[in-house]
PDB file of C-alpha atoms in Angstrom:
ATOM      1  CA  LYS A  28      -0.234  -0.511   0.399  1.00 47.00           C
ATOM      2  CA  GLY A  29       2.567   2.155   0.566  1.00 46.00           C
ATOM      3  CA  GLU A  30       4.421   1.611  -2.551  1.00 48.00           C
ATOM      4  CA  ALA A  31       1.114   2.420  -4.039  1.00 44.00           C
ATOM      5  CA  LEU A  32       0.502   5.895  -2.833  1.00 41.00           C
ATOM      6  CA  SER A  33       4.165   6.866  -2.561  1.00 51.00           C
ATOM      7  CA  ALA A  34       3.385   5.705  -6.976  1.00 47.00           C
ATOM      8  CA  VAL A  35       0.012   8.399  -6.914  1.00 43.00           C
ATOM      9  CA  SER A  36       1.923  11.209  -5.341  1.00 51.00           C
ATOM     10  CA  ALA A  37       4.441  10.991  -7.498  1.00 50.00           C
ATOM     11  CA  LYS A  38       2.568  10.988 -10.401  1.00 49.00           C
ATOM     12  CA  ALA A  39       0.395  14.363  -8.482  1.00 48.00           C
ATOM     13  CA  LYS A  40       3.329  16.432  -8.910  1.00 49.00           C
ATOM     14  CA  GLU A  41       4.445  15.906 -12.795  1.00 50.00           C
ATOM     15  CA  PRO A  42       3.729  18.826 -13.713  1.00 49.00           C
ATOM     16  CA  VAL A  43       0.700  19.478 -16.676  1.00 47.00           C
ATOM     17  CA  SER A  44       1.536  19.689 -20.523  1.00 48.00           C
ATOM     18  CA  ALA A  45       0.360  22.449 -22.336  1.00 45.00           C
ATOM     19  CA  VAL A  46      -0.547  20.843 -24.764  1.00 45.00           C
ATOM     20  CA  PRO A  47      -4.154  20.333 -24.076  1.00 47.00           C
ATOM     21  CA  VAL A  48      -4.847  23.225 -22.966  1.00 46.00           C
ATOM     22  CA  GLU A  49      -3.200  24.735 -26.043  1.00 46.00           C
ATOM     23  CA  ALA A  50      -5.780  22.144 -28.030  1.00 46.00           C
ATOM     24  CA  THR A  51      -8.753  22.965 -26.059  1.00 49.00           C
ATOM     25  CA  GLU A  52      -8.290  27.210 -26.832  1.00 45.00           C
ATOM     26  CA  GLN A  53      -8.036  26.285 -31.002  1.00 48.00           C
ATOM     27  CA  GLU A  54     -11.489  23.656 -30.436  1.00 49.00           C
ATOM     28  CA  LYS A  55     -13.009  27.760 -29.552  1.00 48.00           C
ATOM     29  CA  PRO A  56     -14.841  29.536 -32.489  1.00 47.00           C
ATOM     30  CA  ALA A  57     -12.680  32.232 -33.257  1.00 47.00           C
ATOM     31  CA  GLN A  58     -14.846  35.319 -32.713  1.00 49.00           C
ATOM     32  CA  ILE A  59     -15.515  37.982 -35.830  1.00 42.00           C
ATOM     33  CA  PRO A  60     -15.394  41.308 -34.172  1.00 44.00           C
ATOM     34  CA  THR A  61     -18.317  43.304 -35.681  1.00 41.00           C
ATOM     35  CA  ALA A  62     -17.707  46.889 -36.455  1.00 40.00           C
ATOM     36  CA  THR A  63     -20.637  49.762 -34.563  1.00 44.00           C
ATOM     37  CA  PRO A  64     -21.075  51.802 -37.740  1.00 43.00           C
ATOM     38  CA  LEU A  65     -20.680  56.017 -36.422  1.00 48.00           C
ATOM     39  CA  ALA A  66     -23.004  57.629 -35.030  1.00 53.00           C
ATOM     40  CA  LEU A  67     -23.460  60.805 -37.546  1.00 63.00           C
ATOM     41  CA  PRO A  68     -23.522  63.368 -35.040  1.00 70.00           C
ATOM     42  CA  ALA A  69     -26.408  66.005 -34.660  1.00 75.00           C
ATOM     43  CA  LYS A  70     -27.013  68.767 -36.965  1.00 78.00           C
ATOM     44  CA  PRO A  71     -27.429  72.725 -35.318  1.00 88.00           C
ATOM     45  CA  LEU A  72     -30.352  74.025 -34.609  1.00 91.00           C
ATOM     46  CA  TRP A  73     -29.858  76.532 -38.309  1.00 93.00           C
ATOM     47  CA  LEU A  74     -28.811  73.280 -40.557  1.00 93.00           C
ATOM     48  CA  ALA A  75     -31.359  71.602 -39.313  1.00 93.00           C
ATOM     49  CA  ALA A  76     -34.337  74.618 -39.990  1.00 95.00           C
ATOM     50  CA  ILE A  77     -32.893  74.808 -43.135  1.00 95.00           C
ATOM     51  CA  TYR A  78     -33.135  70.969 -44.302  1.00 95.00           C
ATOM     52  CA  VAL A  79     -36.667  71.164 -43.023  1.00 95.00           C
ATOM     53  CA  ALA A  80     -37.589  74.065 -44.944  1.00 96.00           C
ATOM     54  CA  SER A  81     -36.360  72.138 -48.244  1.00 95.00           C
ATOM     55  CA  GLY A  82     -37.609  69.331 -47.736  1.00 95.00           C
ATOM     56  CA  LEU A  83     -41.281  70.820 -47.377  1.00 95.00           C
ATOM     57  CA  LEU A  84     -40.712  73.120 -50.404  1.00 95.00           C
ATOM     58  CA  MET A  85     -39.630  70.179 -52.577  1.00 94.00           C
ATOM     59  CA  PHE A  86     -43.456  69.018 -50.866  1.00 94.00           C
ATOM     60  CA  ILE A  87     -44.631  72.400 -51.922  1.00 94.00           C
ATOM     61  CA  ALA A  88     -42.870  72.132 -55.328  1.00 92.00           C
ATOM     62  CA  GLN A  89     -44.346  68.591 -56.532  1.00 90.00           C
ATOM     63  CA  GLY A  90     -47.894  68.911 -54.338  1.00 90.00           C
ATOM     64  CA  MET A  91     -48.578  72.739 -57.069  1.00 88.00           C
ATOM     65  CA  GLY A  92     -48.108  70.644 -60.375  1.00 81.00           C
ATOM     66  CA  MET A  93     -51.024  68.078 -58.880  1.00 81.00           C
ATOM     67  CA  ASN A  94     -53.320  70.008 -56.838  1.00 87.00           C
ATOM     68  CA  ILE A  95     -53.914  73.154 -59.398  1.00 86.00           C
ATOM     69  CA  VAL A  96     -55.625  70.723 -61.460  1.00 84.00           C
ATOM     70  CA  ASN A  97     -57.287  69.027 -58.704  1.00 84.00           C
ATOM     71  CA  VAL A  98     -58.784  72.369 -56.753  1.00 86.00           C
ATOM     72  CA  ASN A  99     -59.322  74.207 -60.814  1.00 85.00           C
ATOM     73  CA  LEU A 100     -61.148  71.668 -62.624  1.00 83.00           C
ATOM     74  CA  TYR A 101     -64.295  73.979 -63.416  1.00 83.00           C
ATOM     75  CA  GLN A 102     -62.264  76.963 -64.898  1.00 83.00           C
ATOM     76  CA  LEU A 103     -59.741  75.099 -66.891  1.00 84.00           C
ATOM     77  CA  GLN A 104     -62.927  73.895 -68.868  1.00 85.00           C
ATOM     78  CA  GLY A 105     -63.377  77.102 -69.601  1.00 82.00           C
ATOM     79  CA  GLU A 106     -59.613  76.693 -70.650  1.00 81.00           C
ATOM     80  CA  PHE A 107     -59.637  74.605 -72.793  1.00 84.00           C
ATOM     81  CA  SER A 108     -63.245  74.531 -73.938  1.00 83.00           C
ATOM     82  CA  GLY A 109     -63.879  70.834 -72.520  1.00 83.00           C
ATOM     83  CA  THR A 110     -65.471  68.880 -70.503  1.00 85.00           C
ATOM     84  CA  ALA A 111     -65.936  68.167 -67.039  1.00 84.00           C
ATOM     85  CA  THR A 112     -64.593  64.210 -67.741  1.00 86.00           C
ATOM     86  CA  GLU A 113     -62.228  66.063 -70.745  1.00 87.00           C
ATOM     87  CA  VAL A 114     -60.542  68.439 -68.148  1.00 87.00           C
ATOM     88  CA  ALA A 115     -60.020  65.998 -64.865  1.00 86.00           C
ATOM     89  CA  TRP A 116     -58.606  63.121 -67.613  1.00 90.00           C
ATOM     90  CA  LEU A 117     -56.054  65.785 -67.160  1.00 89.00           C
ATOM     91  CA  SER A 118     -55.195  65.001 -63.032  1.00 88.00           C
ATOM     92  CA  ALA A 119     -55.076  60.467 -64.527  1.00 87.00           C
ATOM     93  CA  ALA A 120     -52.980  61.507 -66.855  1.00 89.00           C
ATOM     94  CA  TYR A 121     -50.145  62.673 -63.636  1.00 90.00           C
ATOM     95  CA  MET A 122     -51.847  60.468 -61.368  1.00 88.00           C
ATOM     96  CA  ALA A 123     -50.834  57.471 -63.127  1.00 84.00           C
ATOM     97  CA  PRO A 124     -47.223  57.610 -63.316  1.00 85.00           C
ATOM     98  CA  TYR A 125     -46.801  58.784 -60.111  1.00 86.00           C
ATOM     99  CA  ALA A 126     -48.613  56.094 -58.444  1.00 80.00           C
ATOM    100  CA  THR A 127     -46.330  53.882 -59.714  1.00 79.00           C
ATOM    101  CA  LEU A 128     -43.030  54.870 -60.643  1.00 82.00           C
ATOM    102  CA  SER A 129     -42.761  56.051 -56.866  1.00 72.00           C
ATOM    103  CA  ILE A 130     -42.196  52.337 -56.438  1.00 73.00           C
ATOM    104  CA  ALA A 131     -39.671  51.322 -58.990  1.00 79.00           C
ATOM    105  CA  LEU A 132     -37.705  54.966 -57.626  1.00 83.00           C
ATOM    106  CA  PHE A 133     -36.363  52.822 -54.369  1.00 80.00           C
ATOM    107  CA  LYS A 134     -34.177  50.456 -56.268  1.00 81.00           C
ATOM    108  CA  ILE A 135     -32.843  53.192 -58.744  1.00 84.00           C
ATOM    109  CA  ARG A 136     -31.869  55.246 -55.681  1.00 84.00           C
ATOM    110  CA  ALA A 137     -30.592  52.084 -53.698  1.00 83.00           C
ATOM    111  CA  GLN A 138     -27.867  50.831 -56.974  1.00 85.00           C
ATOM    112  CA  PHE A 139     -26.908  54.920 -58.266  1.00 85.00           C
ATOM    113  CA  GLY A 140     -27.019  56.587 -55.233  1.00 86.00           C
ATOM    114  CA  LEU A 141     -28.797  59.317 -54.511  1.00 84.00           C
ATOM    115  CA  ARG A 142     -26.740  62.662 -55.466  1.00 87.00           C
ATOM    116  CA  PRO A 143     -27.302  61.481 -58.808  1.00 89.00           C
ATOM    117  CA  PHE A 144     -30.975  60.696 -58.261  1.00 89.00           C
ATOM    118  CA  ALA A 145     -31.250  63.347 -56.608  1.00 90.00           C
ATOM    119  CA  LYS A 146     -29.413  66.005 -59.476  1.00 91.00           C
ATOM    120  CA  TRP A 147     -30.996  64.376 -62.419  1.00 91.00           C
ATOM    121  CA  SER A 148     -34.843  63.815 -60.734  1.00 90.00           C
ATOM    122  CA  ILE A 149     -34.807  67.592 -60.301  1.00 92.00           C
ATOM    123  CA  LEU A 150     -33.520  68.394 -64.271  1.00 94.00           C
ATOM    124  CA  VAL A 151     -35.687  65.969 -65.886  1.00 92.00           C
ATOM    125  CA  PHE A 152     -38.643  68.488 -62.669  1.00 93.00           C
ATOM    126  CA  VAL A 153     -37.584  71.657 -63.857  1.00 94.00           C
ATOM    127  CA  VAL A 154     -38.033  70.380 -67.801  1.00 94.00           C
ATOM    128  CA  ALA A 155     -41.961  68.964 -66.986  1.00 91.00           C
ATOM    129  CA  SER A 156     -42.644  72.338 -65.728  1.00 90.00           C
ATOM    130  CA  LEU A 157     -40.821  74.511 -68.238  1.00 92.00           C
ATOM    131  CA  LEU A 158     -43.241  72.092 -70.551  1.00 91.00           C
ATOM    132  CA  ASN A 159     -46.591  73.435 -69.201  1.00 88.00           C
ATOM    133  CA  LEU A 160     -46.258  76.710 -69.811  1.00 88.00           C
ATOM    134  CA  PHE A 161     -46.204  75.827 -74.232  1.00 89.00           C
ATOM    135  CA  VAL A 162     -49.681  73.756 -73.324  1.00 87.00           C
ATOM    136  CA  SER A 163     -52.308  75.663 -75.762  1.00 84.00           C
ATOM    137  CA  ASP A 164     -55.050  72.410 -76.292  1.00 86.00           C
ATOM    138  CA  LEU A 165     -56.044  69.670 -73.974  1.00 88.00           C
ATOM    139  CA  HIS A 166     -54.588  67.423 -75.833  1.00 90.00           C
ATOM    140  CA  SER A 167     -50.771  68.504 -75.388  1.00 90.00           C
ATOM    141  CA  ALA A 168     -51.857  69.357 -71.992  1.00 89.00           C
ATOM    142  CA  LEU A 169     -52.617  65.491 -71.332  1.00 91.00           C
ATOM    143  CA  VAL A 170     -49.341  64.413 -72.682  1.00 92.00           C
ATOM    144  CA  VAL A 171     -47.365  66.985 -70.112  1.00 91.00           C
ATOM    145  CA  ARG A 172     -48.792  66.182 -67.603  1.00 91.00           C
ATOM    146  CA  PHE A 173     -48.259  62.955 -67.283  1.00 91.00           C
ATOM    147  CA  ILE A 174     -44.523  63.484 -68.059  1.00 91.00           C
ATOM    148  CA  SER A 175     -45.489  66.025 -65.350  1.00 90.00           C
ATOM    149  CA  GLY A 176     -46.357  62.327 -62.919  1.00 88.00           C
ATOM    150  CA  CYS A 177     -42.960  61.029 -64.358  1.00 89.00           C
ATOM    151  CA  ALA A 178     -40.904  63.749 -63.107  1.00 90.00           C
ATOM    152  CA  GLY A 179     -43.267  65.162 -59.507  1.00 89.00           C
ATOM    153  CA  ALA A 180     -42.125  61.223 -57.698  1.00 87.00           C
ATOM    154  CA  PRO A 181     -38.596  61.138 -57.558  1.00 90.00           C
ATOM    155  CA  ILE A 182     -39.013  65.402 -55.932  1.00 91.00           C
ATOM    156  CA  SER A 183     -41.209  63.861 -53.581  1.00 87.00           C
ATOM    157  CA  SER A 184     -39.136  61.349 -52.148  1.00 88.00           C
ATOM    158  CA  LEU A 185     -36.603  63.673 -52.184  1.00 92.00           C
ATOM    159  CA  GLY A 186     -38.956  66.266 -49.590  1.00 92.00           C
ATOM    160  CA  PHE A 187     -38.930  62.893 -47.076  1.00 92.00           C
ATOM    161  CA  ILE A 188     -34.584  62.738 -47.364  1.00 92.00           C
ATOM    162  CA  TYR A 189     -34.606  65.772 -46.119  1.00 94.00           C
ATOM    163  CA  VAL A 190     -36.938  66.614 -43.481  1.00 95.00           C
ATOM    164  CA  LEU A 191     -35.909  63.758 -42.125  1.00 93.00           C
ATOM    165  CA  GLU A 192     -31.837  64.382 -42.595  1.00 92.00           C
ATOM    166  CA  ALA A 193     -32.676  67.301 -40.113  1.00 93.00           C
ATOM    167  CA  PHE A 194     -33.847  65.024 -37.612  1.00 93.00           C
ATOM    168  CA  PRO A 195     -30.789  62.217 -35.252  1.00 91.00           C
ATOM    169  CA  PRO A 196     -31.263  58.778 -35.845  1.00 90.00           C
ATOM    170  CA  GLU A 197     -33.909  58.277 -33.396  1.00 90.00           C
ATOM    171  CA  LYS A 198     -36.022  60.839 -34.007  1.00 91.00           C
ATOM    172  CA  LYS A 199     -36.525  60.197 -37.635  1.00 91.00           C
ATOM    173  CA  LEU A 200     -39.260  57.196 -37.657  1.00 89.00           C
ATOM    174  CA  THR A 201     -41.138  59.158 -34.968  1.00 91.00           C
ATOM    175  CA  GLU A 202     -40.367  63.371 -35.351  1.00 92.00           C
ATOM    176  CA  GLY A 203     -39.451  63.406 -38.162  1.00 93.00           C
ATOM    177  CA  LEU A 204     -41.501  61.192 -40.527  1.00 93.00           C
ATOM    178  CA  CYS A 205     -44.500  63.672 -38.237  1.00 94.00           C
ATOM    179  CA  VAL A 206     -43.506  66.693 -39.852  1.00 95.00           C
ATOM    180  CA  ALA A 207     -42.820  64.841 -43.619  1.00 94.00           C
ATOM    181  CA  LEU A 208     -46.579  63.170 -43.478  1.00 93.00           C
ATOM    182  CA  MET A 209     -47.553  67.395 -42.889  1.00 93.00           C
ATOM    183  CA  GLY A 210     -45.329  68.096 -45.272  1.00 93.00           C
ATOM    184  CA  THR A 211     -47.901  66.303 -47.323  1.00 92.00           C
ATOM    185  CA  LEU A 212     -50.828  68.050 -47.275  1.00 92.00           C
ATOM    186  CA  LEU A 213     -49.827  71.738 -47.752  1.00 92.00           C
ATOM    187  CA  ALA A 214     -49.920  71.478 -51.296  1.00 91.00           C
ATOM    188  CA  ALA A 215     -53.780  70.853 -51.354  1.00 90.00           C
ATOM    189  CA  PRO A 216     -54.568  74.096 -49.388  1.00 92.00           C
ATOM    190  CA  ILE A 217     -51.789  76.398 -50.997  1.00 93.00           C
ATOM    191  CA  ALA A 218     -53.180  76.088 -54.576  1.00 91.00           C
ATOM    192  CA  ARG A 219     -56.868  76.807 -53.562  1.00 90.00           C
ATOM    193  CA  MET A 220     -55.476  80.277 -51.882  1.00 91.00           C
ATOM    194  CA  VAL A 221     -53.138  81.212 -54.406  1.00 90.00           C
ATOM    195  CA  SER A 222     -55.137  79.828 -57.703  1.00 87.00           C
ATOM    196  CA  PRO A 223     -57.940  82.202 -58.084  1.00 84.00           C
ATOM    197  CA  GLY A 224     -55.649  85.398 -58.363  1.00 86.00           C
ATOM    198  CA  LEU A 225     -53.141  83.044 -60.590  1.00 87.00           C
ATOM    199  CA  LEU A 226     -55.860  82.356 -63.223  1.00 84.00           C
ATOM    200  CA  ASP A 227     -57.401  86.125 -63.417  1.00 85.00           C
ATOM    201  CA  ILE A 228     -53.488  87.561 -63.855  1.00 86.00           C
ATOM    202  CA  ASN A 229     -53.129  84.962 -66.610  1.00 82.00           C
ATOM    203  CA  GLY A 230     -54.694  82.017 -66.960  1.00 80.00           C
ATOM    204  CA  TRP A 231     -53.188  78.146 -67.160  1.00 81.00           C
ATOM    205  CA  HIS A 232     -49.345  79.850 -68.028  1.00 85.00           C
ATOM    206  CA  ALA A 233     -49.738  81.607 -64.614  1.00 88.00           C
ATOM    207  CA  LEU A 234     -50.776  78.628 -62.212  1.00 86.00           C
ATOM    208  CA  TYR A 235     -47.093  77.338 -63.714  1.00 86.00           C
ATOM    209  CA  THR A 236     -44.800  79.526 -64.025  1.00 90.00           C
ATOM    210  CA  LEU A 237     -45.077  79.380 -59.517  1.00 90.00           C
ATOM    211  CA  GLU A 238     -44.843  74.904 -60.229  1.00 89.00           C
ATOM    212  CA  LEU A 239     -41.912  76.141 -62.874  1.00 91.00           C
ATOM    213  CA  GLY A 240     -40.175  78.806 -59.879  1.00 93.00           C
ATOM    214  CA  LEU A 241     -40.875  76.587 -56.781  1.00 93.00           C
ATOM    215  CA  ALA A 242     -39.049  73.705 -59.526  1.00 93.00           C
ATOM    216  CA  LEU A 243     -35.633  76.651 -59.802  1.00 94.00           C
ATOM    217  CA  ILE A 244     -35.430  77.103 -56.028  1.00 95.00           C
ATOM    218  CA  SER A 245     -35.738  73.192 -55.205  1.00 93.00           C
ATOM    219  CA  MET A 246     -32.854  72.759 -57.705  1.00 94.00           C
ATOM    220  CA  ALA A 247     -30.800  75.091 -56.496  1.00 95.00           C
ATOM    221  CA  ILE A 248     -31.298  73.621 -53.328  1.00 93.00           C
ATOM    222  CA  ILE A 249     -30.434  70.241 -53.538  1.00 93.00           C
ATOM    223  CA  TYR A 250     -27.452  71.630 -56.263  1.00 93.00           C
ATOM    224  CA  ALA A 251     -26.261  73.255 -52.395  1.00 92.00           C
ATOM    225  CA  LEU A 252     -27.423  71.091 -49.776  1.00 91.00           C
ATOM    226  CA  PRO A 253     -26.535  67.555 -49.895  1.00 89.00           C
ATOM    227  CA  VAL A 254     -27.683  64.486 -47.987  1.00 89.00           C
ATOM    228  CA  THR A 255     -25.550  61.827 -46.321  1.00 86.00           C
ATOM    229  CA  PRO A 256     -26.286  59.640 -48.877  1.00 84.00           C
ATOM    230  CA  PRO A 257     -26.359  55.189 -48.128  1.00 82.00           C
ATOM    231  CA  PRO A 258     -24.351  52.823 -49.316  1.00 82.00           C
ATOM    232  CA  ARG A 259     -25.155  51.415 -53.098  1.00 83.00           C
ATOM    233  CA  ALA A 260     -26.384  48.604 -53.904  1.00 82.00           C
ATOM    234  CA  LYS A 261     -27.054  45.815 -56.679  1.00 83.00           C
ATOM    235  CA  VAL A 262     -30.401  44.983 -56.463  1.00 80.00           C
ATOM    236  CA  ILE A 263     -31.898  45.705 -59.773  1.00 81.00           C
ATOM    237  CA  GLU A 264     -33.051  42.538 -61.636  1.00 81.00           C
ATOM    238  CA  ARG A 265     -34.011  41.947 -65.036  1.00 78.00           C
ATOM    239  CA  THR A 266     -37.273  40.951 -64.033  1.00 80.00           C
ATOM    240  CA  ASP A 267     -37.590  44.225 -61.828  1.00 77.00           C
ATOM    241  CA  ILE A 268     -39.353  46.129 -65.565  1.00 76.00           C
ATOM    242  CA  LEU A 269     -41.222  43.222 -66.623  1.00 80.00           C
ATOM    243  CA  SER A 270     -42.634  43.055 -63.359  1.00 79.00           C
ATOM    244  CA  TYR A 271     -43.274  47.299 -63.557  1.00 75.00           C
ATOM    245  CA  LEU A 272     -44.446  46.689 -67.042  1.00 77.00           C
ATOM    246  CA  LEU A 273     -47.026  44.268 -65.249  1.00 78.00           C
ATOM    247  CA  MET A 274     -47.516  47.353 -62.659  1.00 75.00           C
ATOM    248  CA  ALA A 275     -49.047  50.023 -64.248  1.00 70.00           C
ATOM    249  CA  ALA A 276     -49.781  48.301 -66.903  1.00 74.00           C
ATOM    250  CA  GLY A 277     -53.151  46.772 -64.020  1.00 63.00           C
TER     251      GLY A 277
END
């Protein structure tokens, strides 16, 4: 018994090999360090106010083009010598591309970048507003209204982006979204207030001279006041074109 106890105690005093410890450490899964996103500094109050005012102006510029016809249907019957149904087609010609393009433009903005998207969108919007000044009859007005609907869809998105840019990330979807949604409702009452006086001055052309002026101011804002661009991603697929055509036709 004494010899057995001495053998056990001798083994207990032997140094433990480090090989099993190294093997255990190698068996542990490697921990991948996660990069924490950089928090953008809060904008000064004066700069945040400029972004909010810019976004609201874009809402008004886009909404005036959409609501000027809706609030002046009876006056425009005499302007174009048409019936109430024919003049109502002006509103339908605007809303058809506006409602469908708003969905497709999300992928275009994500793939090609926010800054090029904003610059090209406002240029198209200015050209569409300028074309309204050359309208001479109901048929040309329908064509121009369709083009205006295509050009107005991205301006509404830019209005949201500029308003939300003024708020910190934790307030974008609360306070920022409330202000942006309020901005979408400003154009209709403003169009009702200014339309009678403009119609007395020069009819249809006076209405859309105001829209052209708002479009030019919006273009100056977009070129002078950039927003934080989100990362680009390849999101457009070949089937998206077919999907959009089916959605637009339906």
